[in-house]
mmCIF file of C-alpha atoms and ligand atoms in Angstrom:
data_model
loop_
_atom_site.group_PDB
_atom_site.id
_atom_site.type_symbol
_atom_site.label_atom_id
_atom_site.label_comp_id
_atom_site.label_asym_id
_atom_site.label_seq_id
_atom_site.Cartn_x
_atom_site.Cartn_y
_atom_site.Cartn_z
ATOM 1 C CA UNK A 55 60.556 90.232 81.260
ATOM 2 C CA UNK A 56 57.477 88.490 79.889
ATOM 3 C CA UNK A 57 54.213 90.568 79.840
ATOM 4 C CA UNK A 58 50.640 89.419 80.287
ATOM 5 C CA UNK A 59 47.582 91.567 79.731
ATOM 6 C CA UNK A 60 44.428 90.564 81.695
ATOM 7 C CA UNK A 61 41.081 91.920 81.099
ATOM 8 C CA UNK A 62 38.489 91.633 83.808
ATOM 9 C CA UNK A 63 36.545 93.736 86.460
ATOM 10 C CA UNK A 64 38.023 95.318 89.623
ATOM 11 C CA UNK A 65 35.920 94.253 92.535
ATOM 12 C CA UNK A 66 37.321 96.675 95.164
ATOM 13 C CA UNK A 67 36.609 94.185 97.996
ATOM 14 C CA UNK A 68 36.137 90.524 97.152
ATOM 15 C CA UNK A 69 39.585 88.746 96.371
ATOM 16 C CA UNK A 70 38.630 88.028 92.739
ATOM 17 C CA UNK A 71 39.222 89.127 89.164
ATOM 18 C CA UNK A 72 41.908 91.642 88.908
ATOM 19 C CA UNK A 73 42.675 92.018 92.707
ATOM 20 C CA UNK A 74 43.956 88.455 92.530
ATOM 21 C CA UNK A 75 45.244 88.345 89.027
ATOM 22 C CA UNK A 76 47.577 91.309 89.473
ATOM 23 C CA UNK A 77 49.394 90.249 92.552
ATOM 24 C CA UNK A 78 49.591 86.490 91.612
ATOM 25 C CA UNK A 79 51.039 87.074 88.113
ATOM 26 C CA UNK A 80 53.319 89.727 89.209
ATOM 27 C CA UNK A 81 54.613 87.578 92.087
ATOM 28 C CA UNK A 82 55.491 85.039 89.371
ATOM 29 C CA UNK A 83 57.909 87.398 87.731
ATOM 30 C CA UNK A 84 55.671 88.474 84.948
ATOM 31 C CA UNK A 85 54.682 91.982 84.083
ATOM 32 C CA UNK A 86 50.982 92.298 84.363
ATOM 33 C CA UNK A 87 49.194 94.880 82.209
ATOM 34 C CA UNK A 88 45.454 95.300 82.950
ATOM 35 C CA UNK A 89 42.257 96.461 81.384
ATOM 36 C CA UNK A 90 39.529 96.976 83.951
ATOM 37 C CA UNK A 91 36.122 96.331 82.478
ATOM 38 C CA UNK A 92 34.235 97.770 85.340
ATOM 39 C CA UNK A 93 34.852 98.957 88.950
ATOM 40 C CA UNK A 94 32.516 97.340 91.435
ATOM 41 C CA UNK A 95 32.453 98.067 95.203
ATOM 42 C CA UNK A 96 32.467 94.336 95.929
ATOM 43 C CA UNK A 97 31.923 91.038 93.731
ATOM 44 C CA UNK A 98 28.427 90.287 92.863
ATOM 45 C CA UNK A 99 27.763 87.854 95.823
ATOM 46 C CA UNK A 100 27.397 90.777 98.174
ATOM 47 C CA UNK A 101 24.118 92.562 98.018
ATOM 48 C CA UNK A 102 23.786 96.224 96.877
ATOM 49 C CA UNK A 103 27.181 96.364 95.210
ATOM 50 C CA UNK A 104 27.799 99.483 93.148
ATOM 51 C CA UNK A 105 29.186 99.040 89.563
ATOM 52 C CA UNK A 106 30.769 101.468 87.037
ATOM 53 C CA UNK A 107 31.054 100.163 83.669
ATOM 54 C CA UNK A 108 34.345 100.931 81.741
ATOM 55 C CA UNK A 109 33.436 99.420 78.392
ATOM 56 C CA UNK A 110 34.149 102.712 76.503
ATOM 57 C CA UNK A 111 37.626 102.719 77.745
ATOM 58 C CA UNK A 112 38.593 99.435 76.162
ATOM 59 C CA UNK A 113 39.028 100.348 72.505
ATOM 60 C CA UNK A 114 40.861 103.629 73.247
ATOM 61 C CA UNK A 115 43.402 101.743 75.574
ATOM 62 C CA UNK A 116 44.210 98.996 72.915
ATOM 63 C CA UNK A 117 44.470 101.651 70.196
ATOM 64 C CA UNK A 118 47.007 103.525 72.377
ATOM 65 C CA UNK A 119 48.881 100.244 72.942
ATOM 66 C CA UNK A 120 49.035 99.521 69.281
ATOM 67 C CA UNK A 121 50.421 102.991 68.741
ATOM 68 C CA UNK A 122 53.090 102.339 71.282
ATOM 69 C CA UNK A 123 53.901 99.086 69.625
ATOM 70 C CA UNK A 124 53.155 97.045 72.800
ATOM 71 C CA UNK A 125 52.806 93.270 72.672
ATOM 72 C CA UNK A 126 51.978 90.528 75.157
ATOM 73 C CA UNK A 127 53.100 86.848 75.905
ATOM 74 C CA UNK A 128 49.544 86.151 76.748
ATOM 75 C CA UNK A 129 46.115 87.646 76.619
ATOM 76 C CA UNK A 130 44.034 86.479 79.589
ATOM 77 C CA UNK A 131 40.379 87.368 79.977
ATOM 78 C CA UNK A 132 38.184 86.662 83.032
ATOM 79 C CA UNK A 133 34.728 87.920 84.241
ATOM 80 C CA UNK A 134 33.224 90.134 81.535
ATOM 81 C CA UNK A 135 30.073 92.038 81.872
ATOM 82 C CA UNK A 136 28.277 92.318 78.673
ATOM 83 C CA UNK A 137 27.912 91.031 74.982
ATOM 84 C CA UNK A 138 29.754 94.185 73.876
ATOM 85 C CA UNK A 139 32.723 93.347 76.103
ATOM 86 C CA UNK A 140 32.850 89.926 74.622
ATOM 87 C CA UNK A 141 32.821 91.469 71.189
ATOM 88 C CA UNK A 142 35.656 93.878 72.100
ATOM 89 C CA UNK A 143 37.736 90.924 73.409
ATOM 90 C CA UNK A 144 37.276 88.941 70.228
ATOM 91 C CA UNK A 145 38.546 92.220 68.479
ATOM 92 C CA UNK A 146 41.470 92.369 70.918
ATOM 93 C CA UNK A 147 42.561 88.876 70.303
ATOM 94 C CA UNK A 148 42.703 89.639 66.498
ATOM 95 C CA UNK A 149 44.854 92.645 67.258
ATOM 96 C CA UNK A 150 47.426 91.160 69.835
ATOM 97 C CA UNK A 151 47.623 87.576 68.634
ATOM 98 C CA UNK A 152 51.045 86.476 67.302
ATOM 99 C CA UNK A 153 52.556 83.173 66.147
ATOM 100 C CA UNK A 154 54.076 82.825 69.665
ATOM 101 C CA UNK A 155 51.670 84.049 72.370
ATOM 102 C CA UNK A 156 48.660 82.597 73.933
ATOM 103 C CA UNK A 157 45.116 83.594 74.465
ATOM 104 C CA UNK A 158 43.485 82.194 77.652
ATOM 105 C CA UNK A 159 39.852 82.593 78.436
ATOM 106 C CA UNK A 160 38.362 81.913 81.748
ATOM 107 C CA UNK A 161 34.566 82.199 81.139
ATOM 108 C CA UNK A 162 34.056 83.252 84.746
ATOM 109 C CA UNK A 163 30.092 83.347 84.984
ATOM 110 C CA UNK A 164 28.902 80.462 87.006
ATOM 111 C CA UNK A 165 29.504 77.886 89.681
ATOM 112 C CA UNK A 166 27.815 75.065 91.613
ATOM 113 C CA UNK A 167 25.070 74.644 88.920
ATOM 114 C CA UNK A 168 24.125 78.294 88.642
ATOM 115 C CA UNK A 169 24.975 81.395 86.692
ATOM 116 C CA UNK A 170 26.239 84.434 88.790
ATOM 117 C CA UNK A 171 23.398 87.005 89.303
ATOM 118 C CA UNK A 172 24.326 89.200 86.470
ATOM 119 C CA UNK A 173 24.039 86.492 83.724
ATOM 120 C CA UNK A 174 21.550 84.463 81.782
ATOM 121 C CA UNK A 175 22.013 81.345 79.462
ATOM 122 C CA UNK A 176 22.215 83.823 76.251
ATOM 123 C CA UNK A 177 25.333 85.356 77.851
ATOM 124 C CA UNK A 178 26.803 81.827 78.393
ATOM 125 C CA UNK A 179 26.292 80.897 74.741
ATOM 126 C CA UNK A 180 28.010 84.194 73.706
ATOM 127 C CA UNK A 181 30.877 83.478 75.951
ATOM 128 C CA UNK A 182 31.018 80.093 74.265
ATOM 129 C CA UNK A 183 31.972 81.945 71.033
ATOM 130 C CA UNK A 184 34.803 83.777 72.817
ATOM 131 C CA UNK A 185 36.103 80.385 74.129
ATOM 132 C CA UNK A 186 36.121 79.339 70.367
ATOM 133 C CA UNK A 187 38.778 81.986 69.688
ATOM 134 C CA UNK A 188 41.031 81.164 72.505
ATOM 135 C CA UNK A 189 44.234 78.841 72.531
ATOM 136 C CA UNK A 190 43.323 77.595 76.202
ATOM 137 C CA UNK A 191 40.059 77.753 78.085
ATOM 138 C CA UNK A 192 39.593 77.099 81.788
ATOM 139 C CA UNK A 193 35.951 76.697 82.717
ATOM 140 C CA UNK A 194 34.468 74.833 85.625
ATOM 141 C CA UNK A 195 31.901 72.055 85.042
ATOM 142 C CA UNK A 196 28.863 74.558 85.520
ATOM 143 C CA UNK A 197 30.339 76.909 82.884
ATOM 144 C CA UNK A 198 31.190 74.139 80.588
ATOM 145 C CA UNK A 199 27.682 72.766 80.895
ATOM 146 C CA UNK A 200 25.985 76.099 80.045
ATOM 147 C CA UNK A 201 28.318 76.728 77.156
ATOM 148 C CA UNK A 202 27.723 73.315 75.657
ATOM 149 C CA UNK A 203 24.062 72.743 76.321
ATOM 150 C CA UNK A 204 25.031 69.667 78.518
ATOM 151 C CA UNK A 205 23.032 68.675 81.484
ATOM 152 C CA UNK A 206 24.808 69.756 84.721
ATOM 153 C CA UNK A 207 25.568 66.927 87.095
ATOM 154 C CA UNK A 208 26.527 66.946 90.734
ATOM 155 C CA UNK A 209 27.769 63.334 90.500
ATOM 156 C CA UNK A 210 29.361 62.087 87.209
ATOM 157 C CA UNK A 211 31.854 59.688 85.924
ATOM 158 C CA UNK A 212 34.828 59.866 83.600
ATOM 159 C CA UNK A 213 32.672 59.353 80.342
ATOM 160 C CA UNK A 214 30.611 62.579 81.398
ATOM 161 C CA UNK A 215 33.910 64.684 81.928
ATOM 162 C CA UNK A 216 35.347 63.435 78.608
ATOM 163 C CA UNK A 217 32.174 64.210 76.801
ATOM 164 C CA UNK A 218 32.134 67.654 78.325
ATOM 165 C CA UNK A 219 35.856 68.178 77.242
ATOM 166 C CA UNK A 220 35.026 66.986 73.649
ATOM 167 C CA UNK A 221 32.215 69.559 73.469
ATOM 168 C CA UNK A 222 34.457 72.283 74.760
ATOM 169 C CA UNK A 223 37.086 71.333 72.176
ATOM 170 C CA UNK A 224 34.503 71.456 69.405
ATOM 171 C CA UNK A 225 33.935 75.190 70.296
ATOM 172 C CA UNK A 226 37.443 75.705 68.808
ATOM 173 C CA UNK A 227 40.174 76.155 71.456
ATOM 174 C CA UNK A 228 43.303 73.784 71.292
ATOM 175 C CA UNK A 229 43.380 73.088 74.951
ATOM 176 C CA UNK A 230 40.290 72.831 77.167
ATOM 177 C CA UNK A 231 40.624 72.549 80.990
ATOM 178 C CA UNK A 232 37.912 71.663 83.226
ATOM 179 C CA UNK A 233 38.303 72.593 86.990
ATOM 180 C CA UNK A 234 36.690 71.068 89.899
ATOM 181 C CA UNK A 235 36.569 67.551 88.454
ATOM 182 C CA UNK A 236 36.529 64.825 91.214
ATOM 183 C CA UNK A 237 36.082 61.375 89.906
ATOM 184 C CA UNK A 238 36.858 59.455 93.136
ATOM 185 C CA UNK A 239 35.123 60.123 96.556
ATOM 186 C CA UNK A 240 36.885 62.823 98.565
ATOM 187 C CA UNK A 241 39.047 64.109 95.652
ATOM 188 C CA UNK A 242 38.800 66.894 93.279
ATOM 189 C CA UNK A 243 41.223 68.410 90.743
ATOM 190 C CA UNK A 244 41.304 69.468 87.053
ATOM 191 C CA UNK A 245 41.265 67.571 83.777
ATOM 192 C CA UNK A 246 42.498 68.808 80.336
ATOM 193 C CA UNK A 247 42.191 67.815 76.728
ATOM 194 C CA UNK A 248 44.600 68.654 73.973
ATOM 195 C CA UNK A 249 42.550 68.623 70.763
ATOM 196 C CA UNK A 250 45.481 68.370 68.394
ATOM 197 C CA UNK A 251 47.210 65.626 70.203
ATOM 198 C CA UNK A 252 43.929 64.037 71.266
ATOM 199 C CA UNK A 253 45.435 63.657 74.704
ATOM 200 C CA UNK A 254 43.639 63.836 78.088
ATOM 201 C CA UNK A 255 45.546 64.831 81.297
ATOM 202 C CA UNK A 256 44.040 64.787 84.866
ATOM 203 C CA UNK A 257 45.543 65.971 88.273
ATOM 204 C CA UNK A 258 43.825 64.913 91.301
ATOM 205 C CA UNK A 259 44.115 66.030 94.963
ATOM 206 C CA UNK A 260 42.260 65.736 98.239
ATOM 207 C CA UNK A 261 38.957 67.488 98.218
ATOM 208 C CA UNK A 262 38.495 70.087 101.004
ATOM 209 C CA UNK A 263 34.989 70.328 102.632
ATOM 210 C CA UNK A 264 34.666 74.158 101.669
ATOM 211 C CA UNK A 265 34.081 76.206 98.719
ATOM 212 C CA UNK A 266 34.922 79.952 98.319
ATOM 213 C CA UNK A 267 34.534 82.650 95.705
ATOM 214 C CA UNK A 268 37.419 83.693 93.591
ATOM 215 C CA UNK A 269 39.147 80.210 93.505
ATOM 216 C CA UNK A 270 38.482 79.977 89.788
ATOM 217 C CA UNK A 271 40.295 83.283 89.263
ATOM 218 C CA UNK A 272 43.124 82.129 91.453
ATOM 219 C CA UNK A 273 43.352 78.928 89.399
ATOM 220 C CA UNK A 274 43.248 80.784 86.007
ATOM 221 C CA UNK A 275 45.717 83.403 87.105
ATOM 222 C CA UNK A 276 48.380 80.922 88.613
ATOM 223 C CA UNK A 277 47.854 78.727 85.423
ATOM 224 C CA UNK A 278 48.486 81.572 82.952
ATOM 225 C CA UNK A 279 51.461 82.849 85.143
ATOM 226 C CA UNK A 280 53.022 79.405 85.036
ATOM 227 C CA UNK A 281 52.505 78.969 81.372
ATOM 228 C CA UNK A 282 54.135 82.339 80.511
ATOM 229 C CA UNK A 283 57.021 81.056 82.675
ATOM 230 C CA UNK A 284 57.637 78.355 80.168
ATOM 231 C CA UNK A 285 55.710 75.405 81.759
ATOM 232 C CA UNK A 286 53.766 73.011 79.657
ATOM 233 C CA UNK A 287 49.908 73.272 80.007
ATOM 234 C CA UNK A 288 50.031 70.098 82.266
ATOM 235 C CA UNK A 289 52.766 71.380 84.596
ATOM 236 C CA UNK A 290 50.906 74.670 84.710
ATOM 237 C CA UNK A 291 47.619 72.735 85.553
ATOM 238 C CA UNK A 292 49.364 70.939 88.338
ATOM 239 C CA UNK A 293 50.831 74.037 89.857
ATOM 240 C CA UNK A 294 47.543 75.983 89.592
ATOM 241 C CA UNK A 295 45.574 73.060 91.199
ATOM 242 C CA UNK A 296 48.086 72.641 94.064
ATOM 243 C CA UNK A 297 48.148 76.435 94.798
ATOM 244 C CA UNK A 298 44.323 76.854 94.795
ATOM 245 C CA UNK A 299 43.915 73.795 97.121
ATOM 246 C CA UNK A 300 46.551 75.337 99.505
ATOM 247 C CA UNK A 301 44.728 78.604 99.483
ATOM 248 C CA UNK A 302 41.450 76.831 100.513
ATOM 249 C CA UNK A 303 43.248 74.679 103.204
ATOM 250 C CA UNK A 304 44.821 77.771 104.788
ATOM 251 C CA UNK A 305 41.623 79.801 104.684
ATOM 252 C CA UNK A 306 39.594 77.003 106.211
ATOM 253 C CA UNK A 307 42.137 76.840 109.142
ATOM 254 C CA UNK A 308 42.068 80.542 109.658
ATOM 255 C CA UNK A 309 39.702 81.525 112.376
ATOM 256 C CA UNK A 310 39.632 85.092 110.752
ATOM 257 C CA UNK A 311 39.238 83.795 107.339
ATOM 258 C CA UNK A 312 36.527 85.714 105.379
ATOM 259 C CA UNK A 313 33.635 84.304 103.716
ATOM 260 C CA UNK A 314 34.075 86.208 100.367
ATOM 261 C CA UNK A 315 37.431 84.919 99.309
ATOM 262 C CA UNK A 316 40.568 82.929 100.229
ATOM 263 C CA UNK A 317 43.897 83.810 101.759
ATOM 264 C CA UNK A 318 45.741 83.564 98.643
ATOM 265 C CA UNK A 319 48.285 86.243 99.698
ATOM 266 C CA UNK A 320 49.962 84.145 102.409
ATOM 267 C CA UNK A 321 50.271 81.276 100.037
ATOM 268 C CA UNK A 322 52.198 83.078 97.330
ATOM 269 C CA UNK A 323 55.541 81.739 98.606
ATOM 270 C CA UNK A 324 54.253 78.200 98.288
ATOM 271 C CA UNK A 325 53.108 78.979 94.646
ATOM 272 C CA UNK A 326 56.758 80.266 93.873
ATOM 273 C CA UNK A 327 58.148 77.088 95.276
ATOM 274 C CA UNK A 328 55.813 74.957 93.163
ATOM 275 C CA UNK A 329 56.778 77.010 90.078
ATOM 276 C CA UNK A 330 60.569 76.692 90.786
ATOM 277 C CA UNK A 331 60.362 72.909 91.387
ATOM 278 C CA UNK A 332 58.461 72.478 88.094
ATOM 279 C CA UNK A 333 61.151 74.648 86.291
ATOM 280 C CA UNK A 334 63.989 72.433 87.765
ATOM 281 C CA UNK A 335 62.253 69.302 86.712
ATOM 282 C CA UNK A 336 62.075 70.632 83.262
ATOM 283 C CA UNK A 337 65.689 71.558 83.142
ATOM 284 C CA UNK A 338 66.744 68.131 84.215
ATOM 285 C CA UNK A 339 64.541 66.207 81.780
HETATM 286 O O1 LIG B 689 35.016 85.191 89.081
HETATM 287 C C1 LIG B 689 34.609 85.666 90.263
HETATM 288 C C2 LIG B 689 33.935 87.059 90.083
HETATM 289 C C3 LIG B 689 34.581 87.991 89.412
HETATM 290 N N1 LIG B 689 34.046 89.308 89.305
HETATM 291 C C4 LIG B 689 32.856 89.575 89.743
HETATM 292 C C5 LIG B 689 32.262 88.547 90.498
HETATM 293 C C6 LIG B 689 32.738 87.261 90.544
HETATM 294 C C7 LIG B 689 31.987 86.164 91.197
HETATM 295 O O2 LIG B 689 30.969 86.243 91.794
HETATM 296 O O3 LIG B 689 30.955 88.896 90.913
HETATM 297 C C8 LIG B 689 32.233 90.883 89.642
#
């Protein structure tokens, strides 16, 4: 069985970070090892959340794994809480990187033009250095603009998105994927750039009139799960974009849907259908 390690916080309530990565990647048939970087009562969009930092556990955990000879098909990081945690992730990439595995960084730290409450622009620049050490990065437009000193725009054209992708690529990763890219009215999607092949790829779908927390984590978890299942980055992007959009649609239609996250759970069967469809297409081509 393939095995991923994902490193991010546990927000005990909040439908983000590890509480979405673990079920989604496991459901995709991939063993999911975790390193919780902190335990929070909720994600940071609630007021008065509690937080217990677990930074001091990271190195002992990875040292033990090294002794056990454990390896991973992907190392995937999400929300991180400090400069020190970013340094520890850079060290972890060096430890567990092989010729065949992948390092995926989701620089989860901002959305809608603003950094999350715990962060400042210096943190975003530090996160840019970690992105430079990844194979694949999956920021949204806000995160990309903070990391590359590019003006954040609500409305933009293809030239702006391509420029952002070029600047992300210059940080160092082979593949850069921007989420939340809508070039035509009423649409959104994701656009990626392969630096070695100098190739762009865009996937577009209908834009739903709602925005929820944790959807970036749902995108990056399902994307990483699809990659480790053998899909190309472009097919994995399509699967992740479709799944995330369906999670939003189902939540909008649910009168009991909560404000702090999406109903990703009930949409897992659809995610598996999308994955299977892509795997079949791959076999036939
Ligand atoms: O990526 C979303 C996320 C993850 N973890 C924590 C958060 C958030 C978004 O606000 O606060 C702790």
